[in-house]
Amino acid sequence: MKAGDEIKPGDELAALTIPITRTLIVAGALASRDYQDVHHDAEAAREKGSPDIFMNILTTNGLVGRYLTDHFGPRCVLRKVAIRLGAPNYPGDTMVLRGTVTEVSDGTAVVRIVGANGLGHHVTGTATVRLPESAAAASHPENAAAASLPENAAAASHPEDATTMSHPKGTK
């Protein structure tokens, strides 16, 4: 996304292809302090009925966040990420993240996200993103005054912003 781009419902985000490696799965589990053996020990995963180790929800959540900030830029704020896991991400597979803007209002965009792998949909959900001030102004000209504020003043005008990540019960 370039400064001044208008964001509107129906916009498709460019796809992001992520190779699912053993290193990515283990590093993501360690980084999120998820020491469940199914995320790093292939033998233990097989003993529990899985063909191999598999990615945890926190790594998936981080990849969804990266996907959104890669598109909207580092100044966007993830207000809410609500995802549900489906088909596991196993080593050797590839996940392709895709997103569609479903609504834009008051400087925020809601994006429907689907991440698919060779088995089906690994992740589905929505994210609410506060747009960088320049994008919000482009999408809503009435917000142009906020875009002209210094960066710290514009950020201070939205103290309610906080990153909230959630998942449905039973999918941890």
Coordinates of N, CA and C in Angstrom, one line a residue:
M1 N 0.8 -1.2 0.0 CA 0.0 0.0 0.0 C 0.9 1.2 0.0
K2 N 0.6 2.2 -0.8 CA 1.3 3.4 -0.9 C 0.6 4.5 -0.2
A3 N 1.3 5.5 0.3 CA 0.7 6.7 0.9 C -0.3 7.3 -0.1
G4 N -1.5 7.6 0.4 CA -2.5 8.2 -0.4 C -3.4 7.2 -1.1
D5 N -3.1 5.9 -1.0 CA -4.0 4.9 -1.6 C -5.4 4.9 -0.9
E6 N -6.4 4.9 -1.7 CA -7.7 4.8 -1.1 C -8.0 3.3 -0.8
I7 N -8.6 3.0 0.4 CA -8.9 1.6 0.8 C -10.5 1.6 0.8
K8 N -11.0 0.5 0.1 CA -12.5 0.4 0.0 C -12.9 -1.1 0.1
P9 N -14.1 -1.3 0.6 CA -14.6 -2.7 0.6 C -14.4 -3.4 -0.7
G10 N -14.0 -4.6 -0.7 CA -13.8 -5.4 -1.9 C -12.4 -5.4 -2.3
D11 N -11.6 -4.5 -1.8 CA -10.1 -4.6 -2.1 C -9.5 -5.9 -1.7
E12 N -8.7 -6.5 -2.6 CA -8.0 -7.7 -2.3 C -6.6 -7.4 -1.9
L13 N -6.1 -8.0 -0.8 CA -4.7 -7.8 -0.4 C -3.9 -8.8 -1.2
A14 N -2.7 -8.4 -1.6 CA -1.8 -9.3 -2.3 C -1.6 -10.6 -1.4
A15 N -1.5 -11.7 -2.1 CA -1.3 -13.0 -1.4 C 0.1 -13.1 -0.8
L16 N 0.2 -13.7 0.3 CA 1.6 -14.0 0.9 C 1.7 -15.5 1.0
T17 N 2.8 -16.0 0.4 CA 3.1 -17.4 0.4 C 4.2 -17.7 1.4
I18 N 3.9 -18.6 2.4 CA 4.8 -18.9 3.5 C 5.2 -20.4 3.4
P19 N 6.4 -20.7 3.2 CA 6.8 -22.1 3.3 C 6.8 -22.5 4.7
I20 N 6.2 -23.7 5.0 CA 6.0 -24.2 6.4 C 7.2 -25.1 6.6
T21 N 8.2 -24.6 7.4 CA 9.4 -25.4 7.6 C 9.3 -25.9 9.1
R22 N 10.1 -26.9 9.3 CA 10.2 -27.4 10.7 C 10.8 -26.3 11.6
T23 N 11.8 -25.6 11.1 CA 12.4 -24.5 11.8 C 11.3 -23.4 12.2
L24 N 10.5 -23.0 11.2 CA 9.4 -22.0 11.5 C 8.5 -22.5 12.6
I25 N 8.1 -23.8 12.5 CA 7.1 -24.3 13.5 C 7.8 -24.3 14.9
V26 N 9.0 -24.8 15.0 CA 9.7 -24.9 16.3 C 10.0 -23.5 16.9
A27 N 10.5 -22.7 16.0 CA 10.9 -21.3 16.4 C 9.7 -20.5 16.9
G28 N 8.6 -20.7 16.2 CA 7.3 -20.0 16.6 C 6.8 -20.5 17.9
A29 N 6.9 -21.8 18.1 CA 6.4 -22.3 19.4 C 7.3 -21.8 20.6
L30 N 8.6 -21.9 20.3 CA 9.6 -21.4 21.4 C 9.4 -19.9 21.6
A31 N 9.3 -19.1 20.6 CA 9.1 -17.7 20.7 C 7.8 -17.3 21.5
S32 N 6.8 -18.1 21.4 CA 5.6 -17.9 22.1 C 5.5 -18.7 23.4
R33 N 6.6 -19.3 23.8 CA 6.7 -20.0 25.0 C 5.6 -21.2 25.1
D34 N 5.4 -21.8 24.0 CA 4.5 -22.9 23.9 C 5.3 -24.2 23.8
Y35 N 5.5 -24.8 24.9 CA 6.4 -26.0 25.0 C 5.7 -27.3 24.8
Q36 N 4.5 -27.3 24.3 CA 3.8 -28.5 24.0 C 4.6 -29.4 23.1
D37 N 4.8 -30.6 23.4 CA 5.7 -31.5 22.6 C 5.3 -31.6 21.1
V38 N 4.0 -31.5 20.8 CA 3.5 -31.7 19.5 C 4.0 -30.6 18.5
H39 N 4.6 -29.5 19.1 CA 5.1 -28.4 18.2 C 6.7 -28.5 18.0
H40 N 7.3 -29.5 18.6 CA 8.8 -29.6 18.4 C 9.3 -31.1 18.4
D41 N 8.5 -32.0 18.8 CA 9.0 -33.4 18.9 C 8.1 -34.3 18.0
A42 N 8.7 -34.7 16.9 CA 7.9 -35.4 15.9 C 7.5 -36.8 16.4
E43 N 8.3 -37.5 17.2 CA 7.9 -38.8 17.8 C 6.7 -38.6 18.7
A44 N 6.8 -37.6 19.6 CA 5.7 -37.4 20.5 C 4.4 -37.0 19.8
A45 N 4.6 -36.2 18.7 CA 3.4 -35.8 17.9 C 2.7 -37.1 17.3
R46 N 3.6 -38.0 16.8 CA 3.1 -39.2 16.2 C 2.4 -40.1 17.2
E47 N 2.9 -40.2 18.4 CA 2.3 -40.9 19.5 C 1.0 -40.4 19.9
K48 N 0.8 -39.1 19.6 CA -0.5 -38.5 20.0 C -1.5 -38.4 18.8
G49 N -1.1 -39.1 17.7 CA -2.0 -39.2 16.5 C -1.8 -38.3 15.4
S50 N -0.7 -37.4 15.5 CA -0.4 -36.5 14.4 C 0.7 -37.1 13.5
P51 N 0.6 -36.9 12.2 CA 1.7 -37.4 11.4 C 3.1 -36.7 11.6
D52 N 3.1 -35.5 12.2 CA 4.3 -34.8 12.4 C 4.0 -33.6 13.4
I53 N 5.0 -32.8 13.7 CA 4.8 -31.6 14.5 C 3.9 -30.7 13.7
F54 N 3.3 -29.8 14.3 CA 2.4 -28.8 13.6 C 2.5 -27.5 14.3
M55 N 2.1 -26.4 13.5 CA 2.2 -25.0 14.0 C 1.2 -24.7 15.0
N56 N 1.5 -23.9 16.0 CA 0.6 -23.5 17.1 C -0.2 -22.2 16.6
I57 N -1.2 -21.9 17.4 CA -2.1 -20.8 17.0 C -1.4 -19.4 17.2
L58 N -0.4 -19.3 18.1 CA 0.3 -18.1 18.3 C 1.2 -17.7 17.2
T59 N 1.8 -18.8 16.6 CA 2.6 -18.5 15.4 C 1.7 -18.1 14.2
T60 N 0.6 -18.8 14.1 CA -0.3 -18.4 13.0 C -0.8 -17.0 13.2
N61 N -1.1 -16.6 14.5 CA -1.6 -15.2 14.8 C -0.5 -14.2 14.4
G62 N 0.7 -14.5 14.7 CA 1.9 -13.7 14.3 C 2.0 -13.5 12.8
L63 N 1.8 -14.6 12.1 CA 1.9 -14.5 10.6 C 0.8 -13.7 10.0
V64 N -0.4 -13.8 10.6 CA -1.6 -13.0 10.2 C -1.2 -11.5 10.4
G65 N -0.7 -11.2 11.6 CA -0.3 -9.9 11.9 C 0.7 -9.3 10.9
R66 N 1.7 -10.2 10.6 CA 2.8 -9.8 9.6 C 2.1 -9.5 8.3
Y67 N 1.2 -10.4 7.9 CA 0.5 -10.2 6.6 C -0.2 -8.8 6.5
L68 N -0.9 -8.5 7.6 CA -1.6 -7.2 7.6 C -0.6 -6.0 7.7
T69 N 0.4 -6.0 8.5 CA 1.3 -4.9 8.5 C 2.2 -4.8 7.3
D70 N 2.5 -5.9 6.6 CA 3.2 -5.9 5.3 C 2.3 -5.1 4.3
H71 N 1.0 -5.3 4.4 CA 0.1 -4.6 3.4 C -0.2 -3.2 3.8
F72 N -0.6 -2.9 5.1 CA -1.0 -1.6 5.5 C 0.1 -0.7 6.0
G73 N 1.2 -1.3 6.3 CA 2.4 -0.5 6.7 C 2.6 -0.6 8.2
P74 N 3.8 -0.2 8.7 CA 4.2 -0.4 10.1 C 3.4 0.6 11.0
R75 N 2.8 1.6 10.4 CA 2.0 2.6 11.3 C 0.6 2.2 11.5
C76 N 0.1 1.1 10.9 CA -1.2 0.6 11.2 C -1.2 0.0 12.6
V77 N -2.4 -0.1 13.2 CA -2.6 -0.8 14.5 C -3.6 -1.9 14.4
L78 N -3.2 -3.1 14.8 CA -4.1 -4.2 14.8 C -5.0 -4.0 16.0
R79 N -6.2 -3.7 15.8 CA -7.2 -3.4 16.9 C -7.8 -4.8 17.4
K80 N -8.0 -5.7 16.5 CA -8.6 -7.0 16.9 C -8.3 -8.0 15.8
V81 N -7.8 -9.2 16.2 CA -7.6 -10.3 15.3 C -8.4 -11.5 15.9
A82 N -9.4 -12.0 15.2 CA -10.2 -13.1 15.6 C -10.0 -14.2 14.6
I83 N -9.3 -15.2 14.9 CA -9.1 -16.3 14.0 C -9.5 -17.7 14.5
R84 N -9.7 -18.6 13.6 CA -10.0 -20.0 14.0 C -9.1 -20.9 13.1
L85 N -8.5 -21.9 13.8 CA -7.7 -22.8 13.1 C -8.5 -23.9 12.5
G86 N -8.0 -24.4 11.4 CA -8.6 -25.6 10.7 C -7.6 -26.6 10.5
A87 N -7.2 -26.9 9.2 CA -6.3 -27.9 8.8 C -4.9 -27.5 9.4
P88 N -4.2 -28.5 10.0 CA -2.9 -28.2 10.6 C -1.8 -27.8 9.5
N89 N -0.9 -26.9 9.9 CA 0.3 -26.6 9.1 C 1.4 -27.6 9.5
Y90 N 1.8 -28.5 8.6 CA 2.8 -29.4 8.8 C 4.1 -29.0 8.1
P91 N 5.3 -29.5 8.5 CA 6.5 -29.2 7.8 C 6.4 -29.7 6.3
G92 N 7.0 -28.9 5.4 CA 7.0 -29.3 4.0 C 5.8 -28.7 3.2
D93 N 4.8 -28.2 3.9 CA 3.6 -27.6 3.2 C 3.9 -26.1 3.0
T94 N 3.0 -25.5 2.3 CA 3.0 -24.1 2.1 C 1.6 -23.5 2.5
M95 N 1.7 -22.3 3.1 CA 0.4 -21.7 3.5 C 0.4 -20.4 2.6
V96 N -0.8 -20.1 2.0 CA -1.0 -18.9 1.3 C -2.1 -18.1 2.0
L97 N -1.7 -16.9 2.5 CA -2.6 -16.0 3.2 C -3.2 -15.0 2.1
R98 N -4.5 -14.8 2.2 CA -5.2 -13.9 1.3 C -6.2 -13.1 2.2
G99 N -6.4 -11.9 1.8 CA -7.3 -11.0 2.6 C -8.2 -10.2 1.7
T100 N -9.4 -9.9 2.2 CA -10.3 -9.0 1.4 C -10.9 -8.0 2.4
V101 N -10.8 -6.7 2.1 CA -11.4 -5.6 2.9 C -12.9 -5.8 2.8
T102 N -13.5 -5.9 4.0 CA -15.0 -6.0 4.0 C -15.7 -4.7 4.4
E103 N -15.0 -3.9 5.1 CA -15.6 -2.6 5.5 C -14.6 -1.6 5.8
V104 N -14.9 -0.3 5.6 CA -14.0 0.8 6.0 C -14.8 1.9 6.6
S105 N -14.4 2.3 7.8 CA -15.2 3.4 8.5 C -14.3 4.0 9.6
D106 N -14.4 5.3 9.7 CA -13.8 6.0 10.8 C -12.3 5.6 11.0
G107 N -11.6 5.5 9.9 CA -10.1 5.3 9.9 C -9.8 3.8 10.2
T108 N -10.7 2.9 10.2 CA -10.4 1.5 10.4 C -10.9 0.7 9.2
A109 N -10.3 -0.5 9.0 CA -10.7 -1.4 8.0 C -10.9 -2.8 8.6
V110 N -11.9 -3.5 8.2 CA -12.1 -4.9 8.6 C -11.7 -5.7 7.4
V111 N -10.8 -6.7 7.7 CA -10.3 -7.6 6.6 C -10.6 -9.0 6.9
R112 N -11.2 -9.7 6.0 CA -11.5 -11.1 6.1 C -10.2 -11.9 5.6
I113 N -9.7 -12.8 6.4 CA -8.5 -13.5 6.1 C -8.7 -15.0 6.0
V114 N -8.0 -15.6 5.0 CA -8.0 -17.0 4.8 C -6.6 -17.4 4.6
G115 N -6.1 -18.4 5.3 CA -4.8 -19.0 5.0 C -5.0 -20.5 4.7
A116 N -4.6 -20.8 3.5 CA -4.8 -22.2 3.0 C -3.5 -22.9 2.8
N117 N -3.6 -24.2 3.1 CA -2.4 -25.1 2.8 C -2.9 -26.3 2.0
G118 N -2.0 -27.3 1.8 CA -2.4 -28.4 1.0 C -3.5 -29.2 1.5
L119 N -3.9 -29.1 2.7 CA -5.0 -29.9 3.3 C -6.3 -29.1 3.4
G120 N -6.3 -27.8 3.2 CA -7.5 -27.0 3.2 C -7.2 -25.6 3.9
H121 N -8.2 -25.1 4.6 CA -8.0 -23.8 5.2 C -7.4 -24.1 6.6
H122 N -6.2 -23.5 6.8 CA -5.5 -23.6 8.0 C -6.0 -22.5 9.0
V123 N -6.3 -21.3 8.5 CA -6.8 -20.2 9.4 C -7.8 -19.4 8.6
T124 N -8.9 -19.1 9.3 CA -9.9 -18.2 8.8 C -10.3 -17.2 9.9
G125 N -10.7 -16.0 9.5 CA -11.1 -15.0 10.5 C -11.1 -13.6 10.0
T126 N -11.2 -12.7 10.9 CA -11.2 -11.3 10.6 C -10.3 -10.5 11.4
A127 N -9.9 -9.4 10.9 CA -9.0 -8.4 11.7 C -9.5 -7.0 11.5
T128 N -9.5 -6.3 12.5 CA -9.8 -4.8 12.5 C -8.5 -4.1 12.6
V129 N -8.3 -3.2 11.6 CA -7.0 -2.5 11.5 C -7.2 -1.0 11.5
R130 N -6.6 -0.3 12.5 CA -6.6 1.2 12.4 C -5.6 1.5 11.3
L131 N -6.1 2.2 10.3 CA -5.2 2.6 9.2 C -4.3 3.7 9.5
P132 N -3.1 3.7 8.9 CA -2.2 4.9 9.1 C -3.0 6.1 8.7
E133 N -2.7 7.2 9.3 CA -3.5 8.5 9.1 C -3.6 8.9 7.6
S134 N -2.5 8.7 6.8 CA -2.6 9.1 5.4 C -3.6 8.2 4.7
A135 N -3.6 6.9 5.0 CA -4.6 6.0 4.3 C -6.0 6.3 4.7
A136 N -6.2 6.6 6.0 CA -7.5 6.9 6.5 C -8.0 8.2 5.8
A137 N -7.1 9.2 5.7 CA -7.5 10.4 5.0 C -7.9 10.2 3.5
A138 N -7.1 9.3 2.9 CA -7.4 9.0 1.5 C -8.8 8.3 1.3
S139 N -9.1 7.5 2.3 CA -10.4 6.7 2.2 C -11.5 7.6 2.7
H140 N -11.2 8.6 3.5 CA -12.3 9.5 4.0 C -11.7 10.9 4.1
P141 N -11.9 11.7 3.1 CA -11.4 13.1 3.0 C -11.7 13.9 4.3
E142 N -12.7 13.6 5.0 CA -13.0 14.4 6.2 C -12.0 14.2 7.3
N143 N -11.2 13.1 7.1 CA -10.1 12.8 8.1 C -8.8 13.5 7.7
A144 N -8.7 14.3 6.7 CA -7.5 14.8 6.2 C -6.8 15.7 7.2
A145 N -7.5 16.4 8.1 CA -6.9 17.2 9.1 C -6.0 16.4 10.0
A146 N -6.5 15.2 10.4 CA -5.7 14.3 11.3 C -4.4 13.9 10.6
A147 N -4.5 13.7 9.3 CA -3.3 13.2 8.6 C -2.2 14.3 8.5
S148 N -2.6 15.5 8.7 CA -1.5 16.6 8.7 C -0.9 16.8 10.1
L149 N -1.4 16.1 11.1 CA -0.8 16.3 12.4 C 0.6 15.6 12.5
P150 N 1.5 16.1 13.3 CA 2.7 15.4 13.5 C 2.4 13.9 14.0
E151 N 3.4 13.0 13.6 CA 3.1 11.6 13.9 C 2.7 11.3 15.3
N152 N 3.4 11.8 16.3 CA 3.1 11.6 17.7 C 1.7 12.2 18.1
A153 N 1.4 13.3 17.5 CA 0.1 13.9 17.9 C -1.1 13.1 17.3
A154 N -0.9 12.6 16.1 CA -1.9 11.7 15.5 C -2.1 10.5 16.3
A155 N -1.0 9.8 16.7 CA -1.1 8.6 17.5 C -1.8 8.9 18.8
A156 N -1.5 10.0 19.5 CA -2.1 10.4 20.7 C -3.6 10.7 20.6
S157 N -4.1 11.0 19.4 CA -5.5 11.3 19.2 C -6.3 10.0 19.2
H158 N -5.7 8.8 19.3 CA -6.4 7.5 19.4 C -5.9 6.7 20.5
P159 N -6.1 7.1 21.8 CA -5.6 6.4 22.9 C -6.3 5.1 23.1
E160 N -7.5 4.9 22.5 CA -8.2 3.7 22.7 C -7.6 2.5 21.9
D161 N -6.6 2.8 21.1 CA -6.1 1.7 20.2 C -5.2 0.8 21.1
A162 N -5.4 -0.5 20.9 CA -4.6 -1.5 21.5 C -4.8 -2.8 20.7
T163 N -3.7 -3.6 20.6 CA -3.8 -4.8 19.9 C -4.5 -5.8 20.7
T164 N -5.5 -6.4 20.2 CA -6.3 -7.5 20.8 C -6.3 -8.7 19.9
M165 N -5.8 -9.8 20.4 CA -5.9 -11.0 19.6 C -6.8 -12.0 20.4
S166 N -7.6 -12.6 19.6 CA -8.5 -13.6 20.3 C -8.7 -14.8 19.4
H167 N -9.2 -15.9 20.0 CA -9.5 -17.1 19.2 C -10.7 -17.7 19.9
P168 N -11.5 -18.5 19.1 CA -12.6 -19.2 19.7 C -12.2 -20.2 20.7
K169 N -13.1 -20.4 21.7 CA -12.8 -21.4 22.8 C -12.6 -22.7 22.1
G170 N -11.6 -23.5 22.7 CA -11.4 -24.8 22.2 C -10.4 -24.9 21.1
T171 N -9.8 -23.8 20.6 CA -8.8 -23.9 19.5 C -7.4 -23.6 19.9
K172 N -7.1 -23.5 21.2 CA -5.8 -23.2 21.6 C -4.8 -24.4 21.3

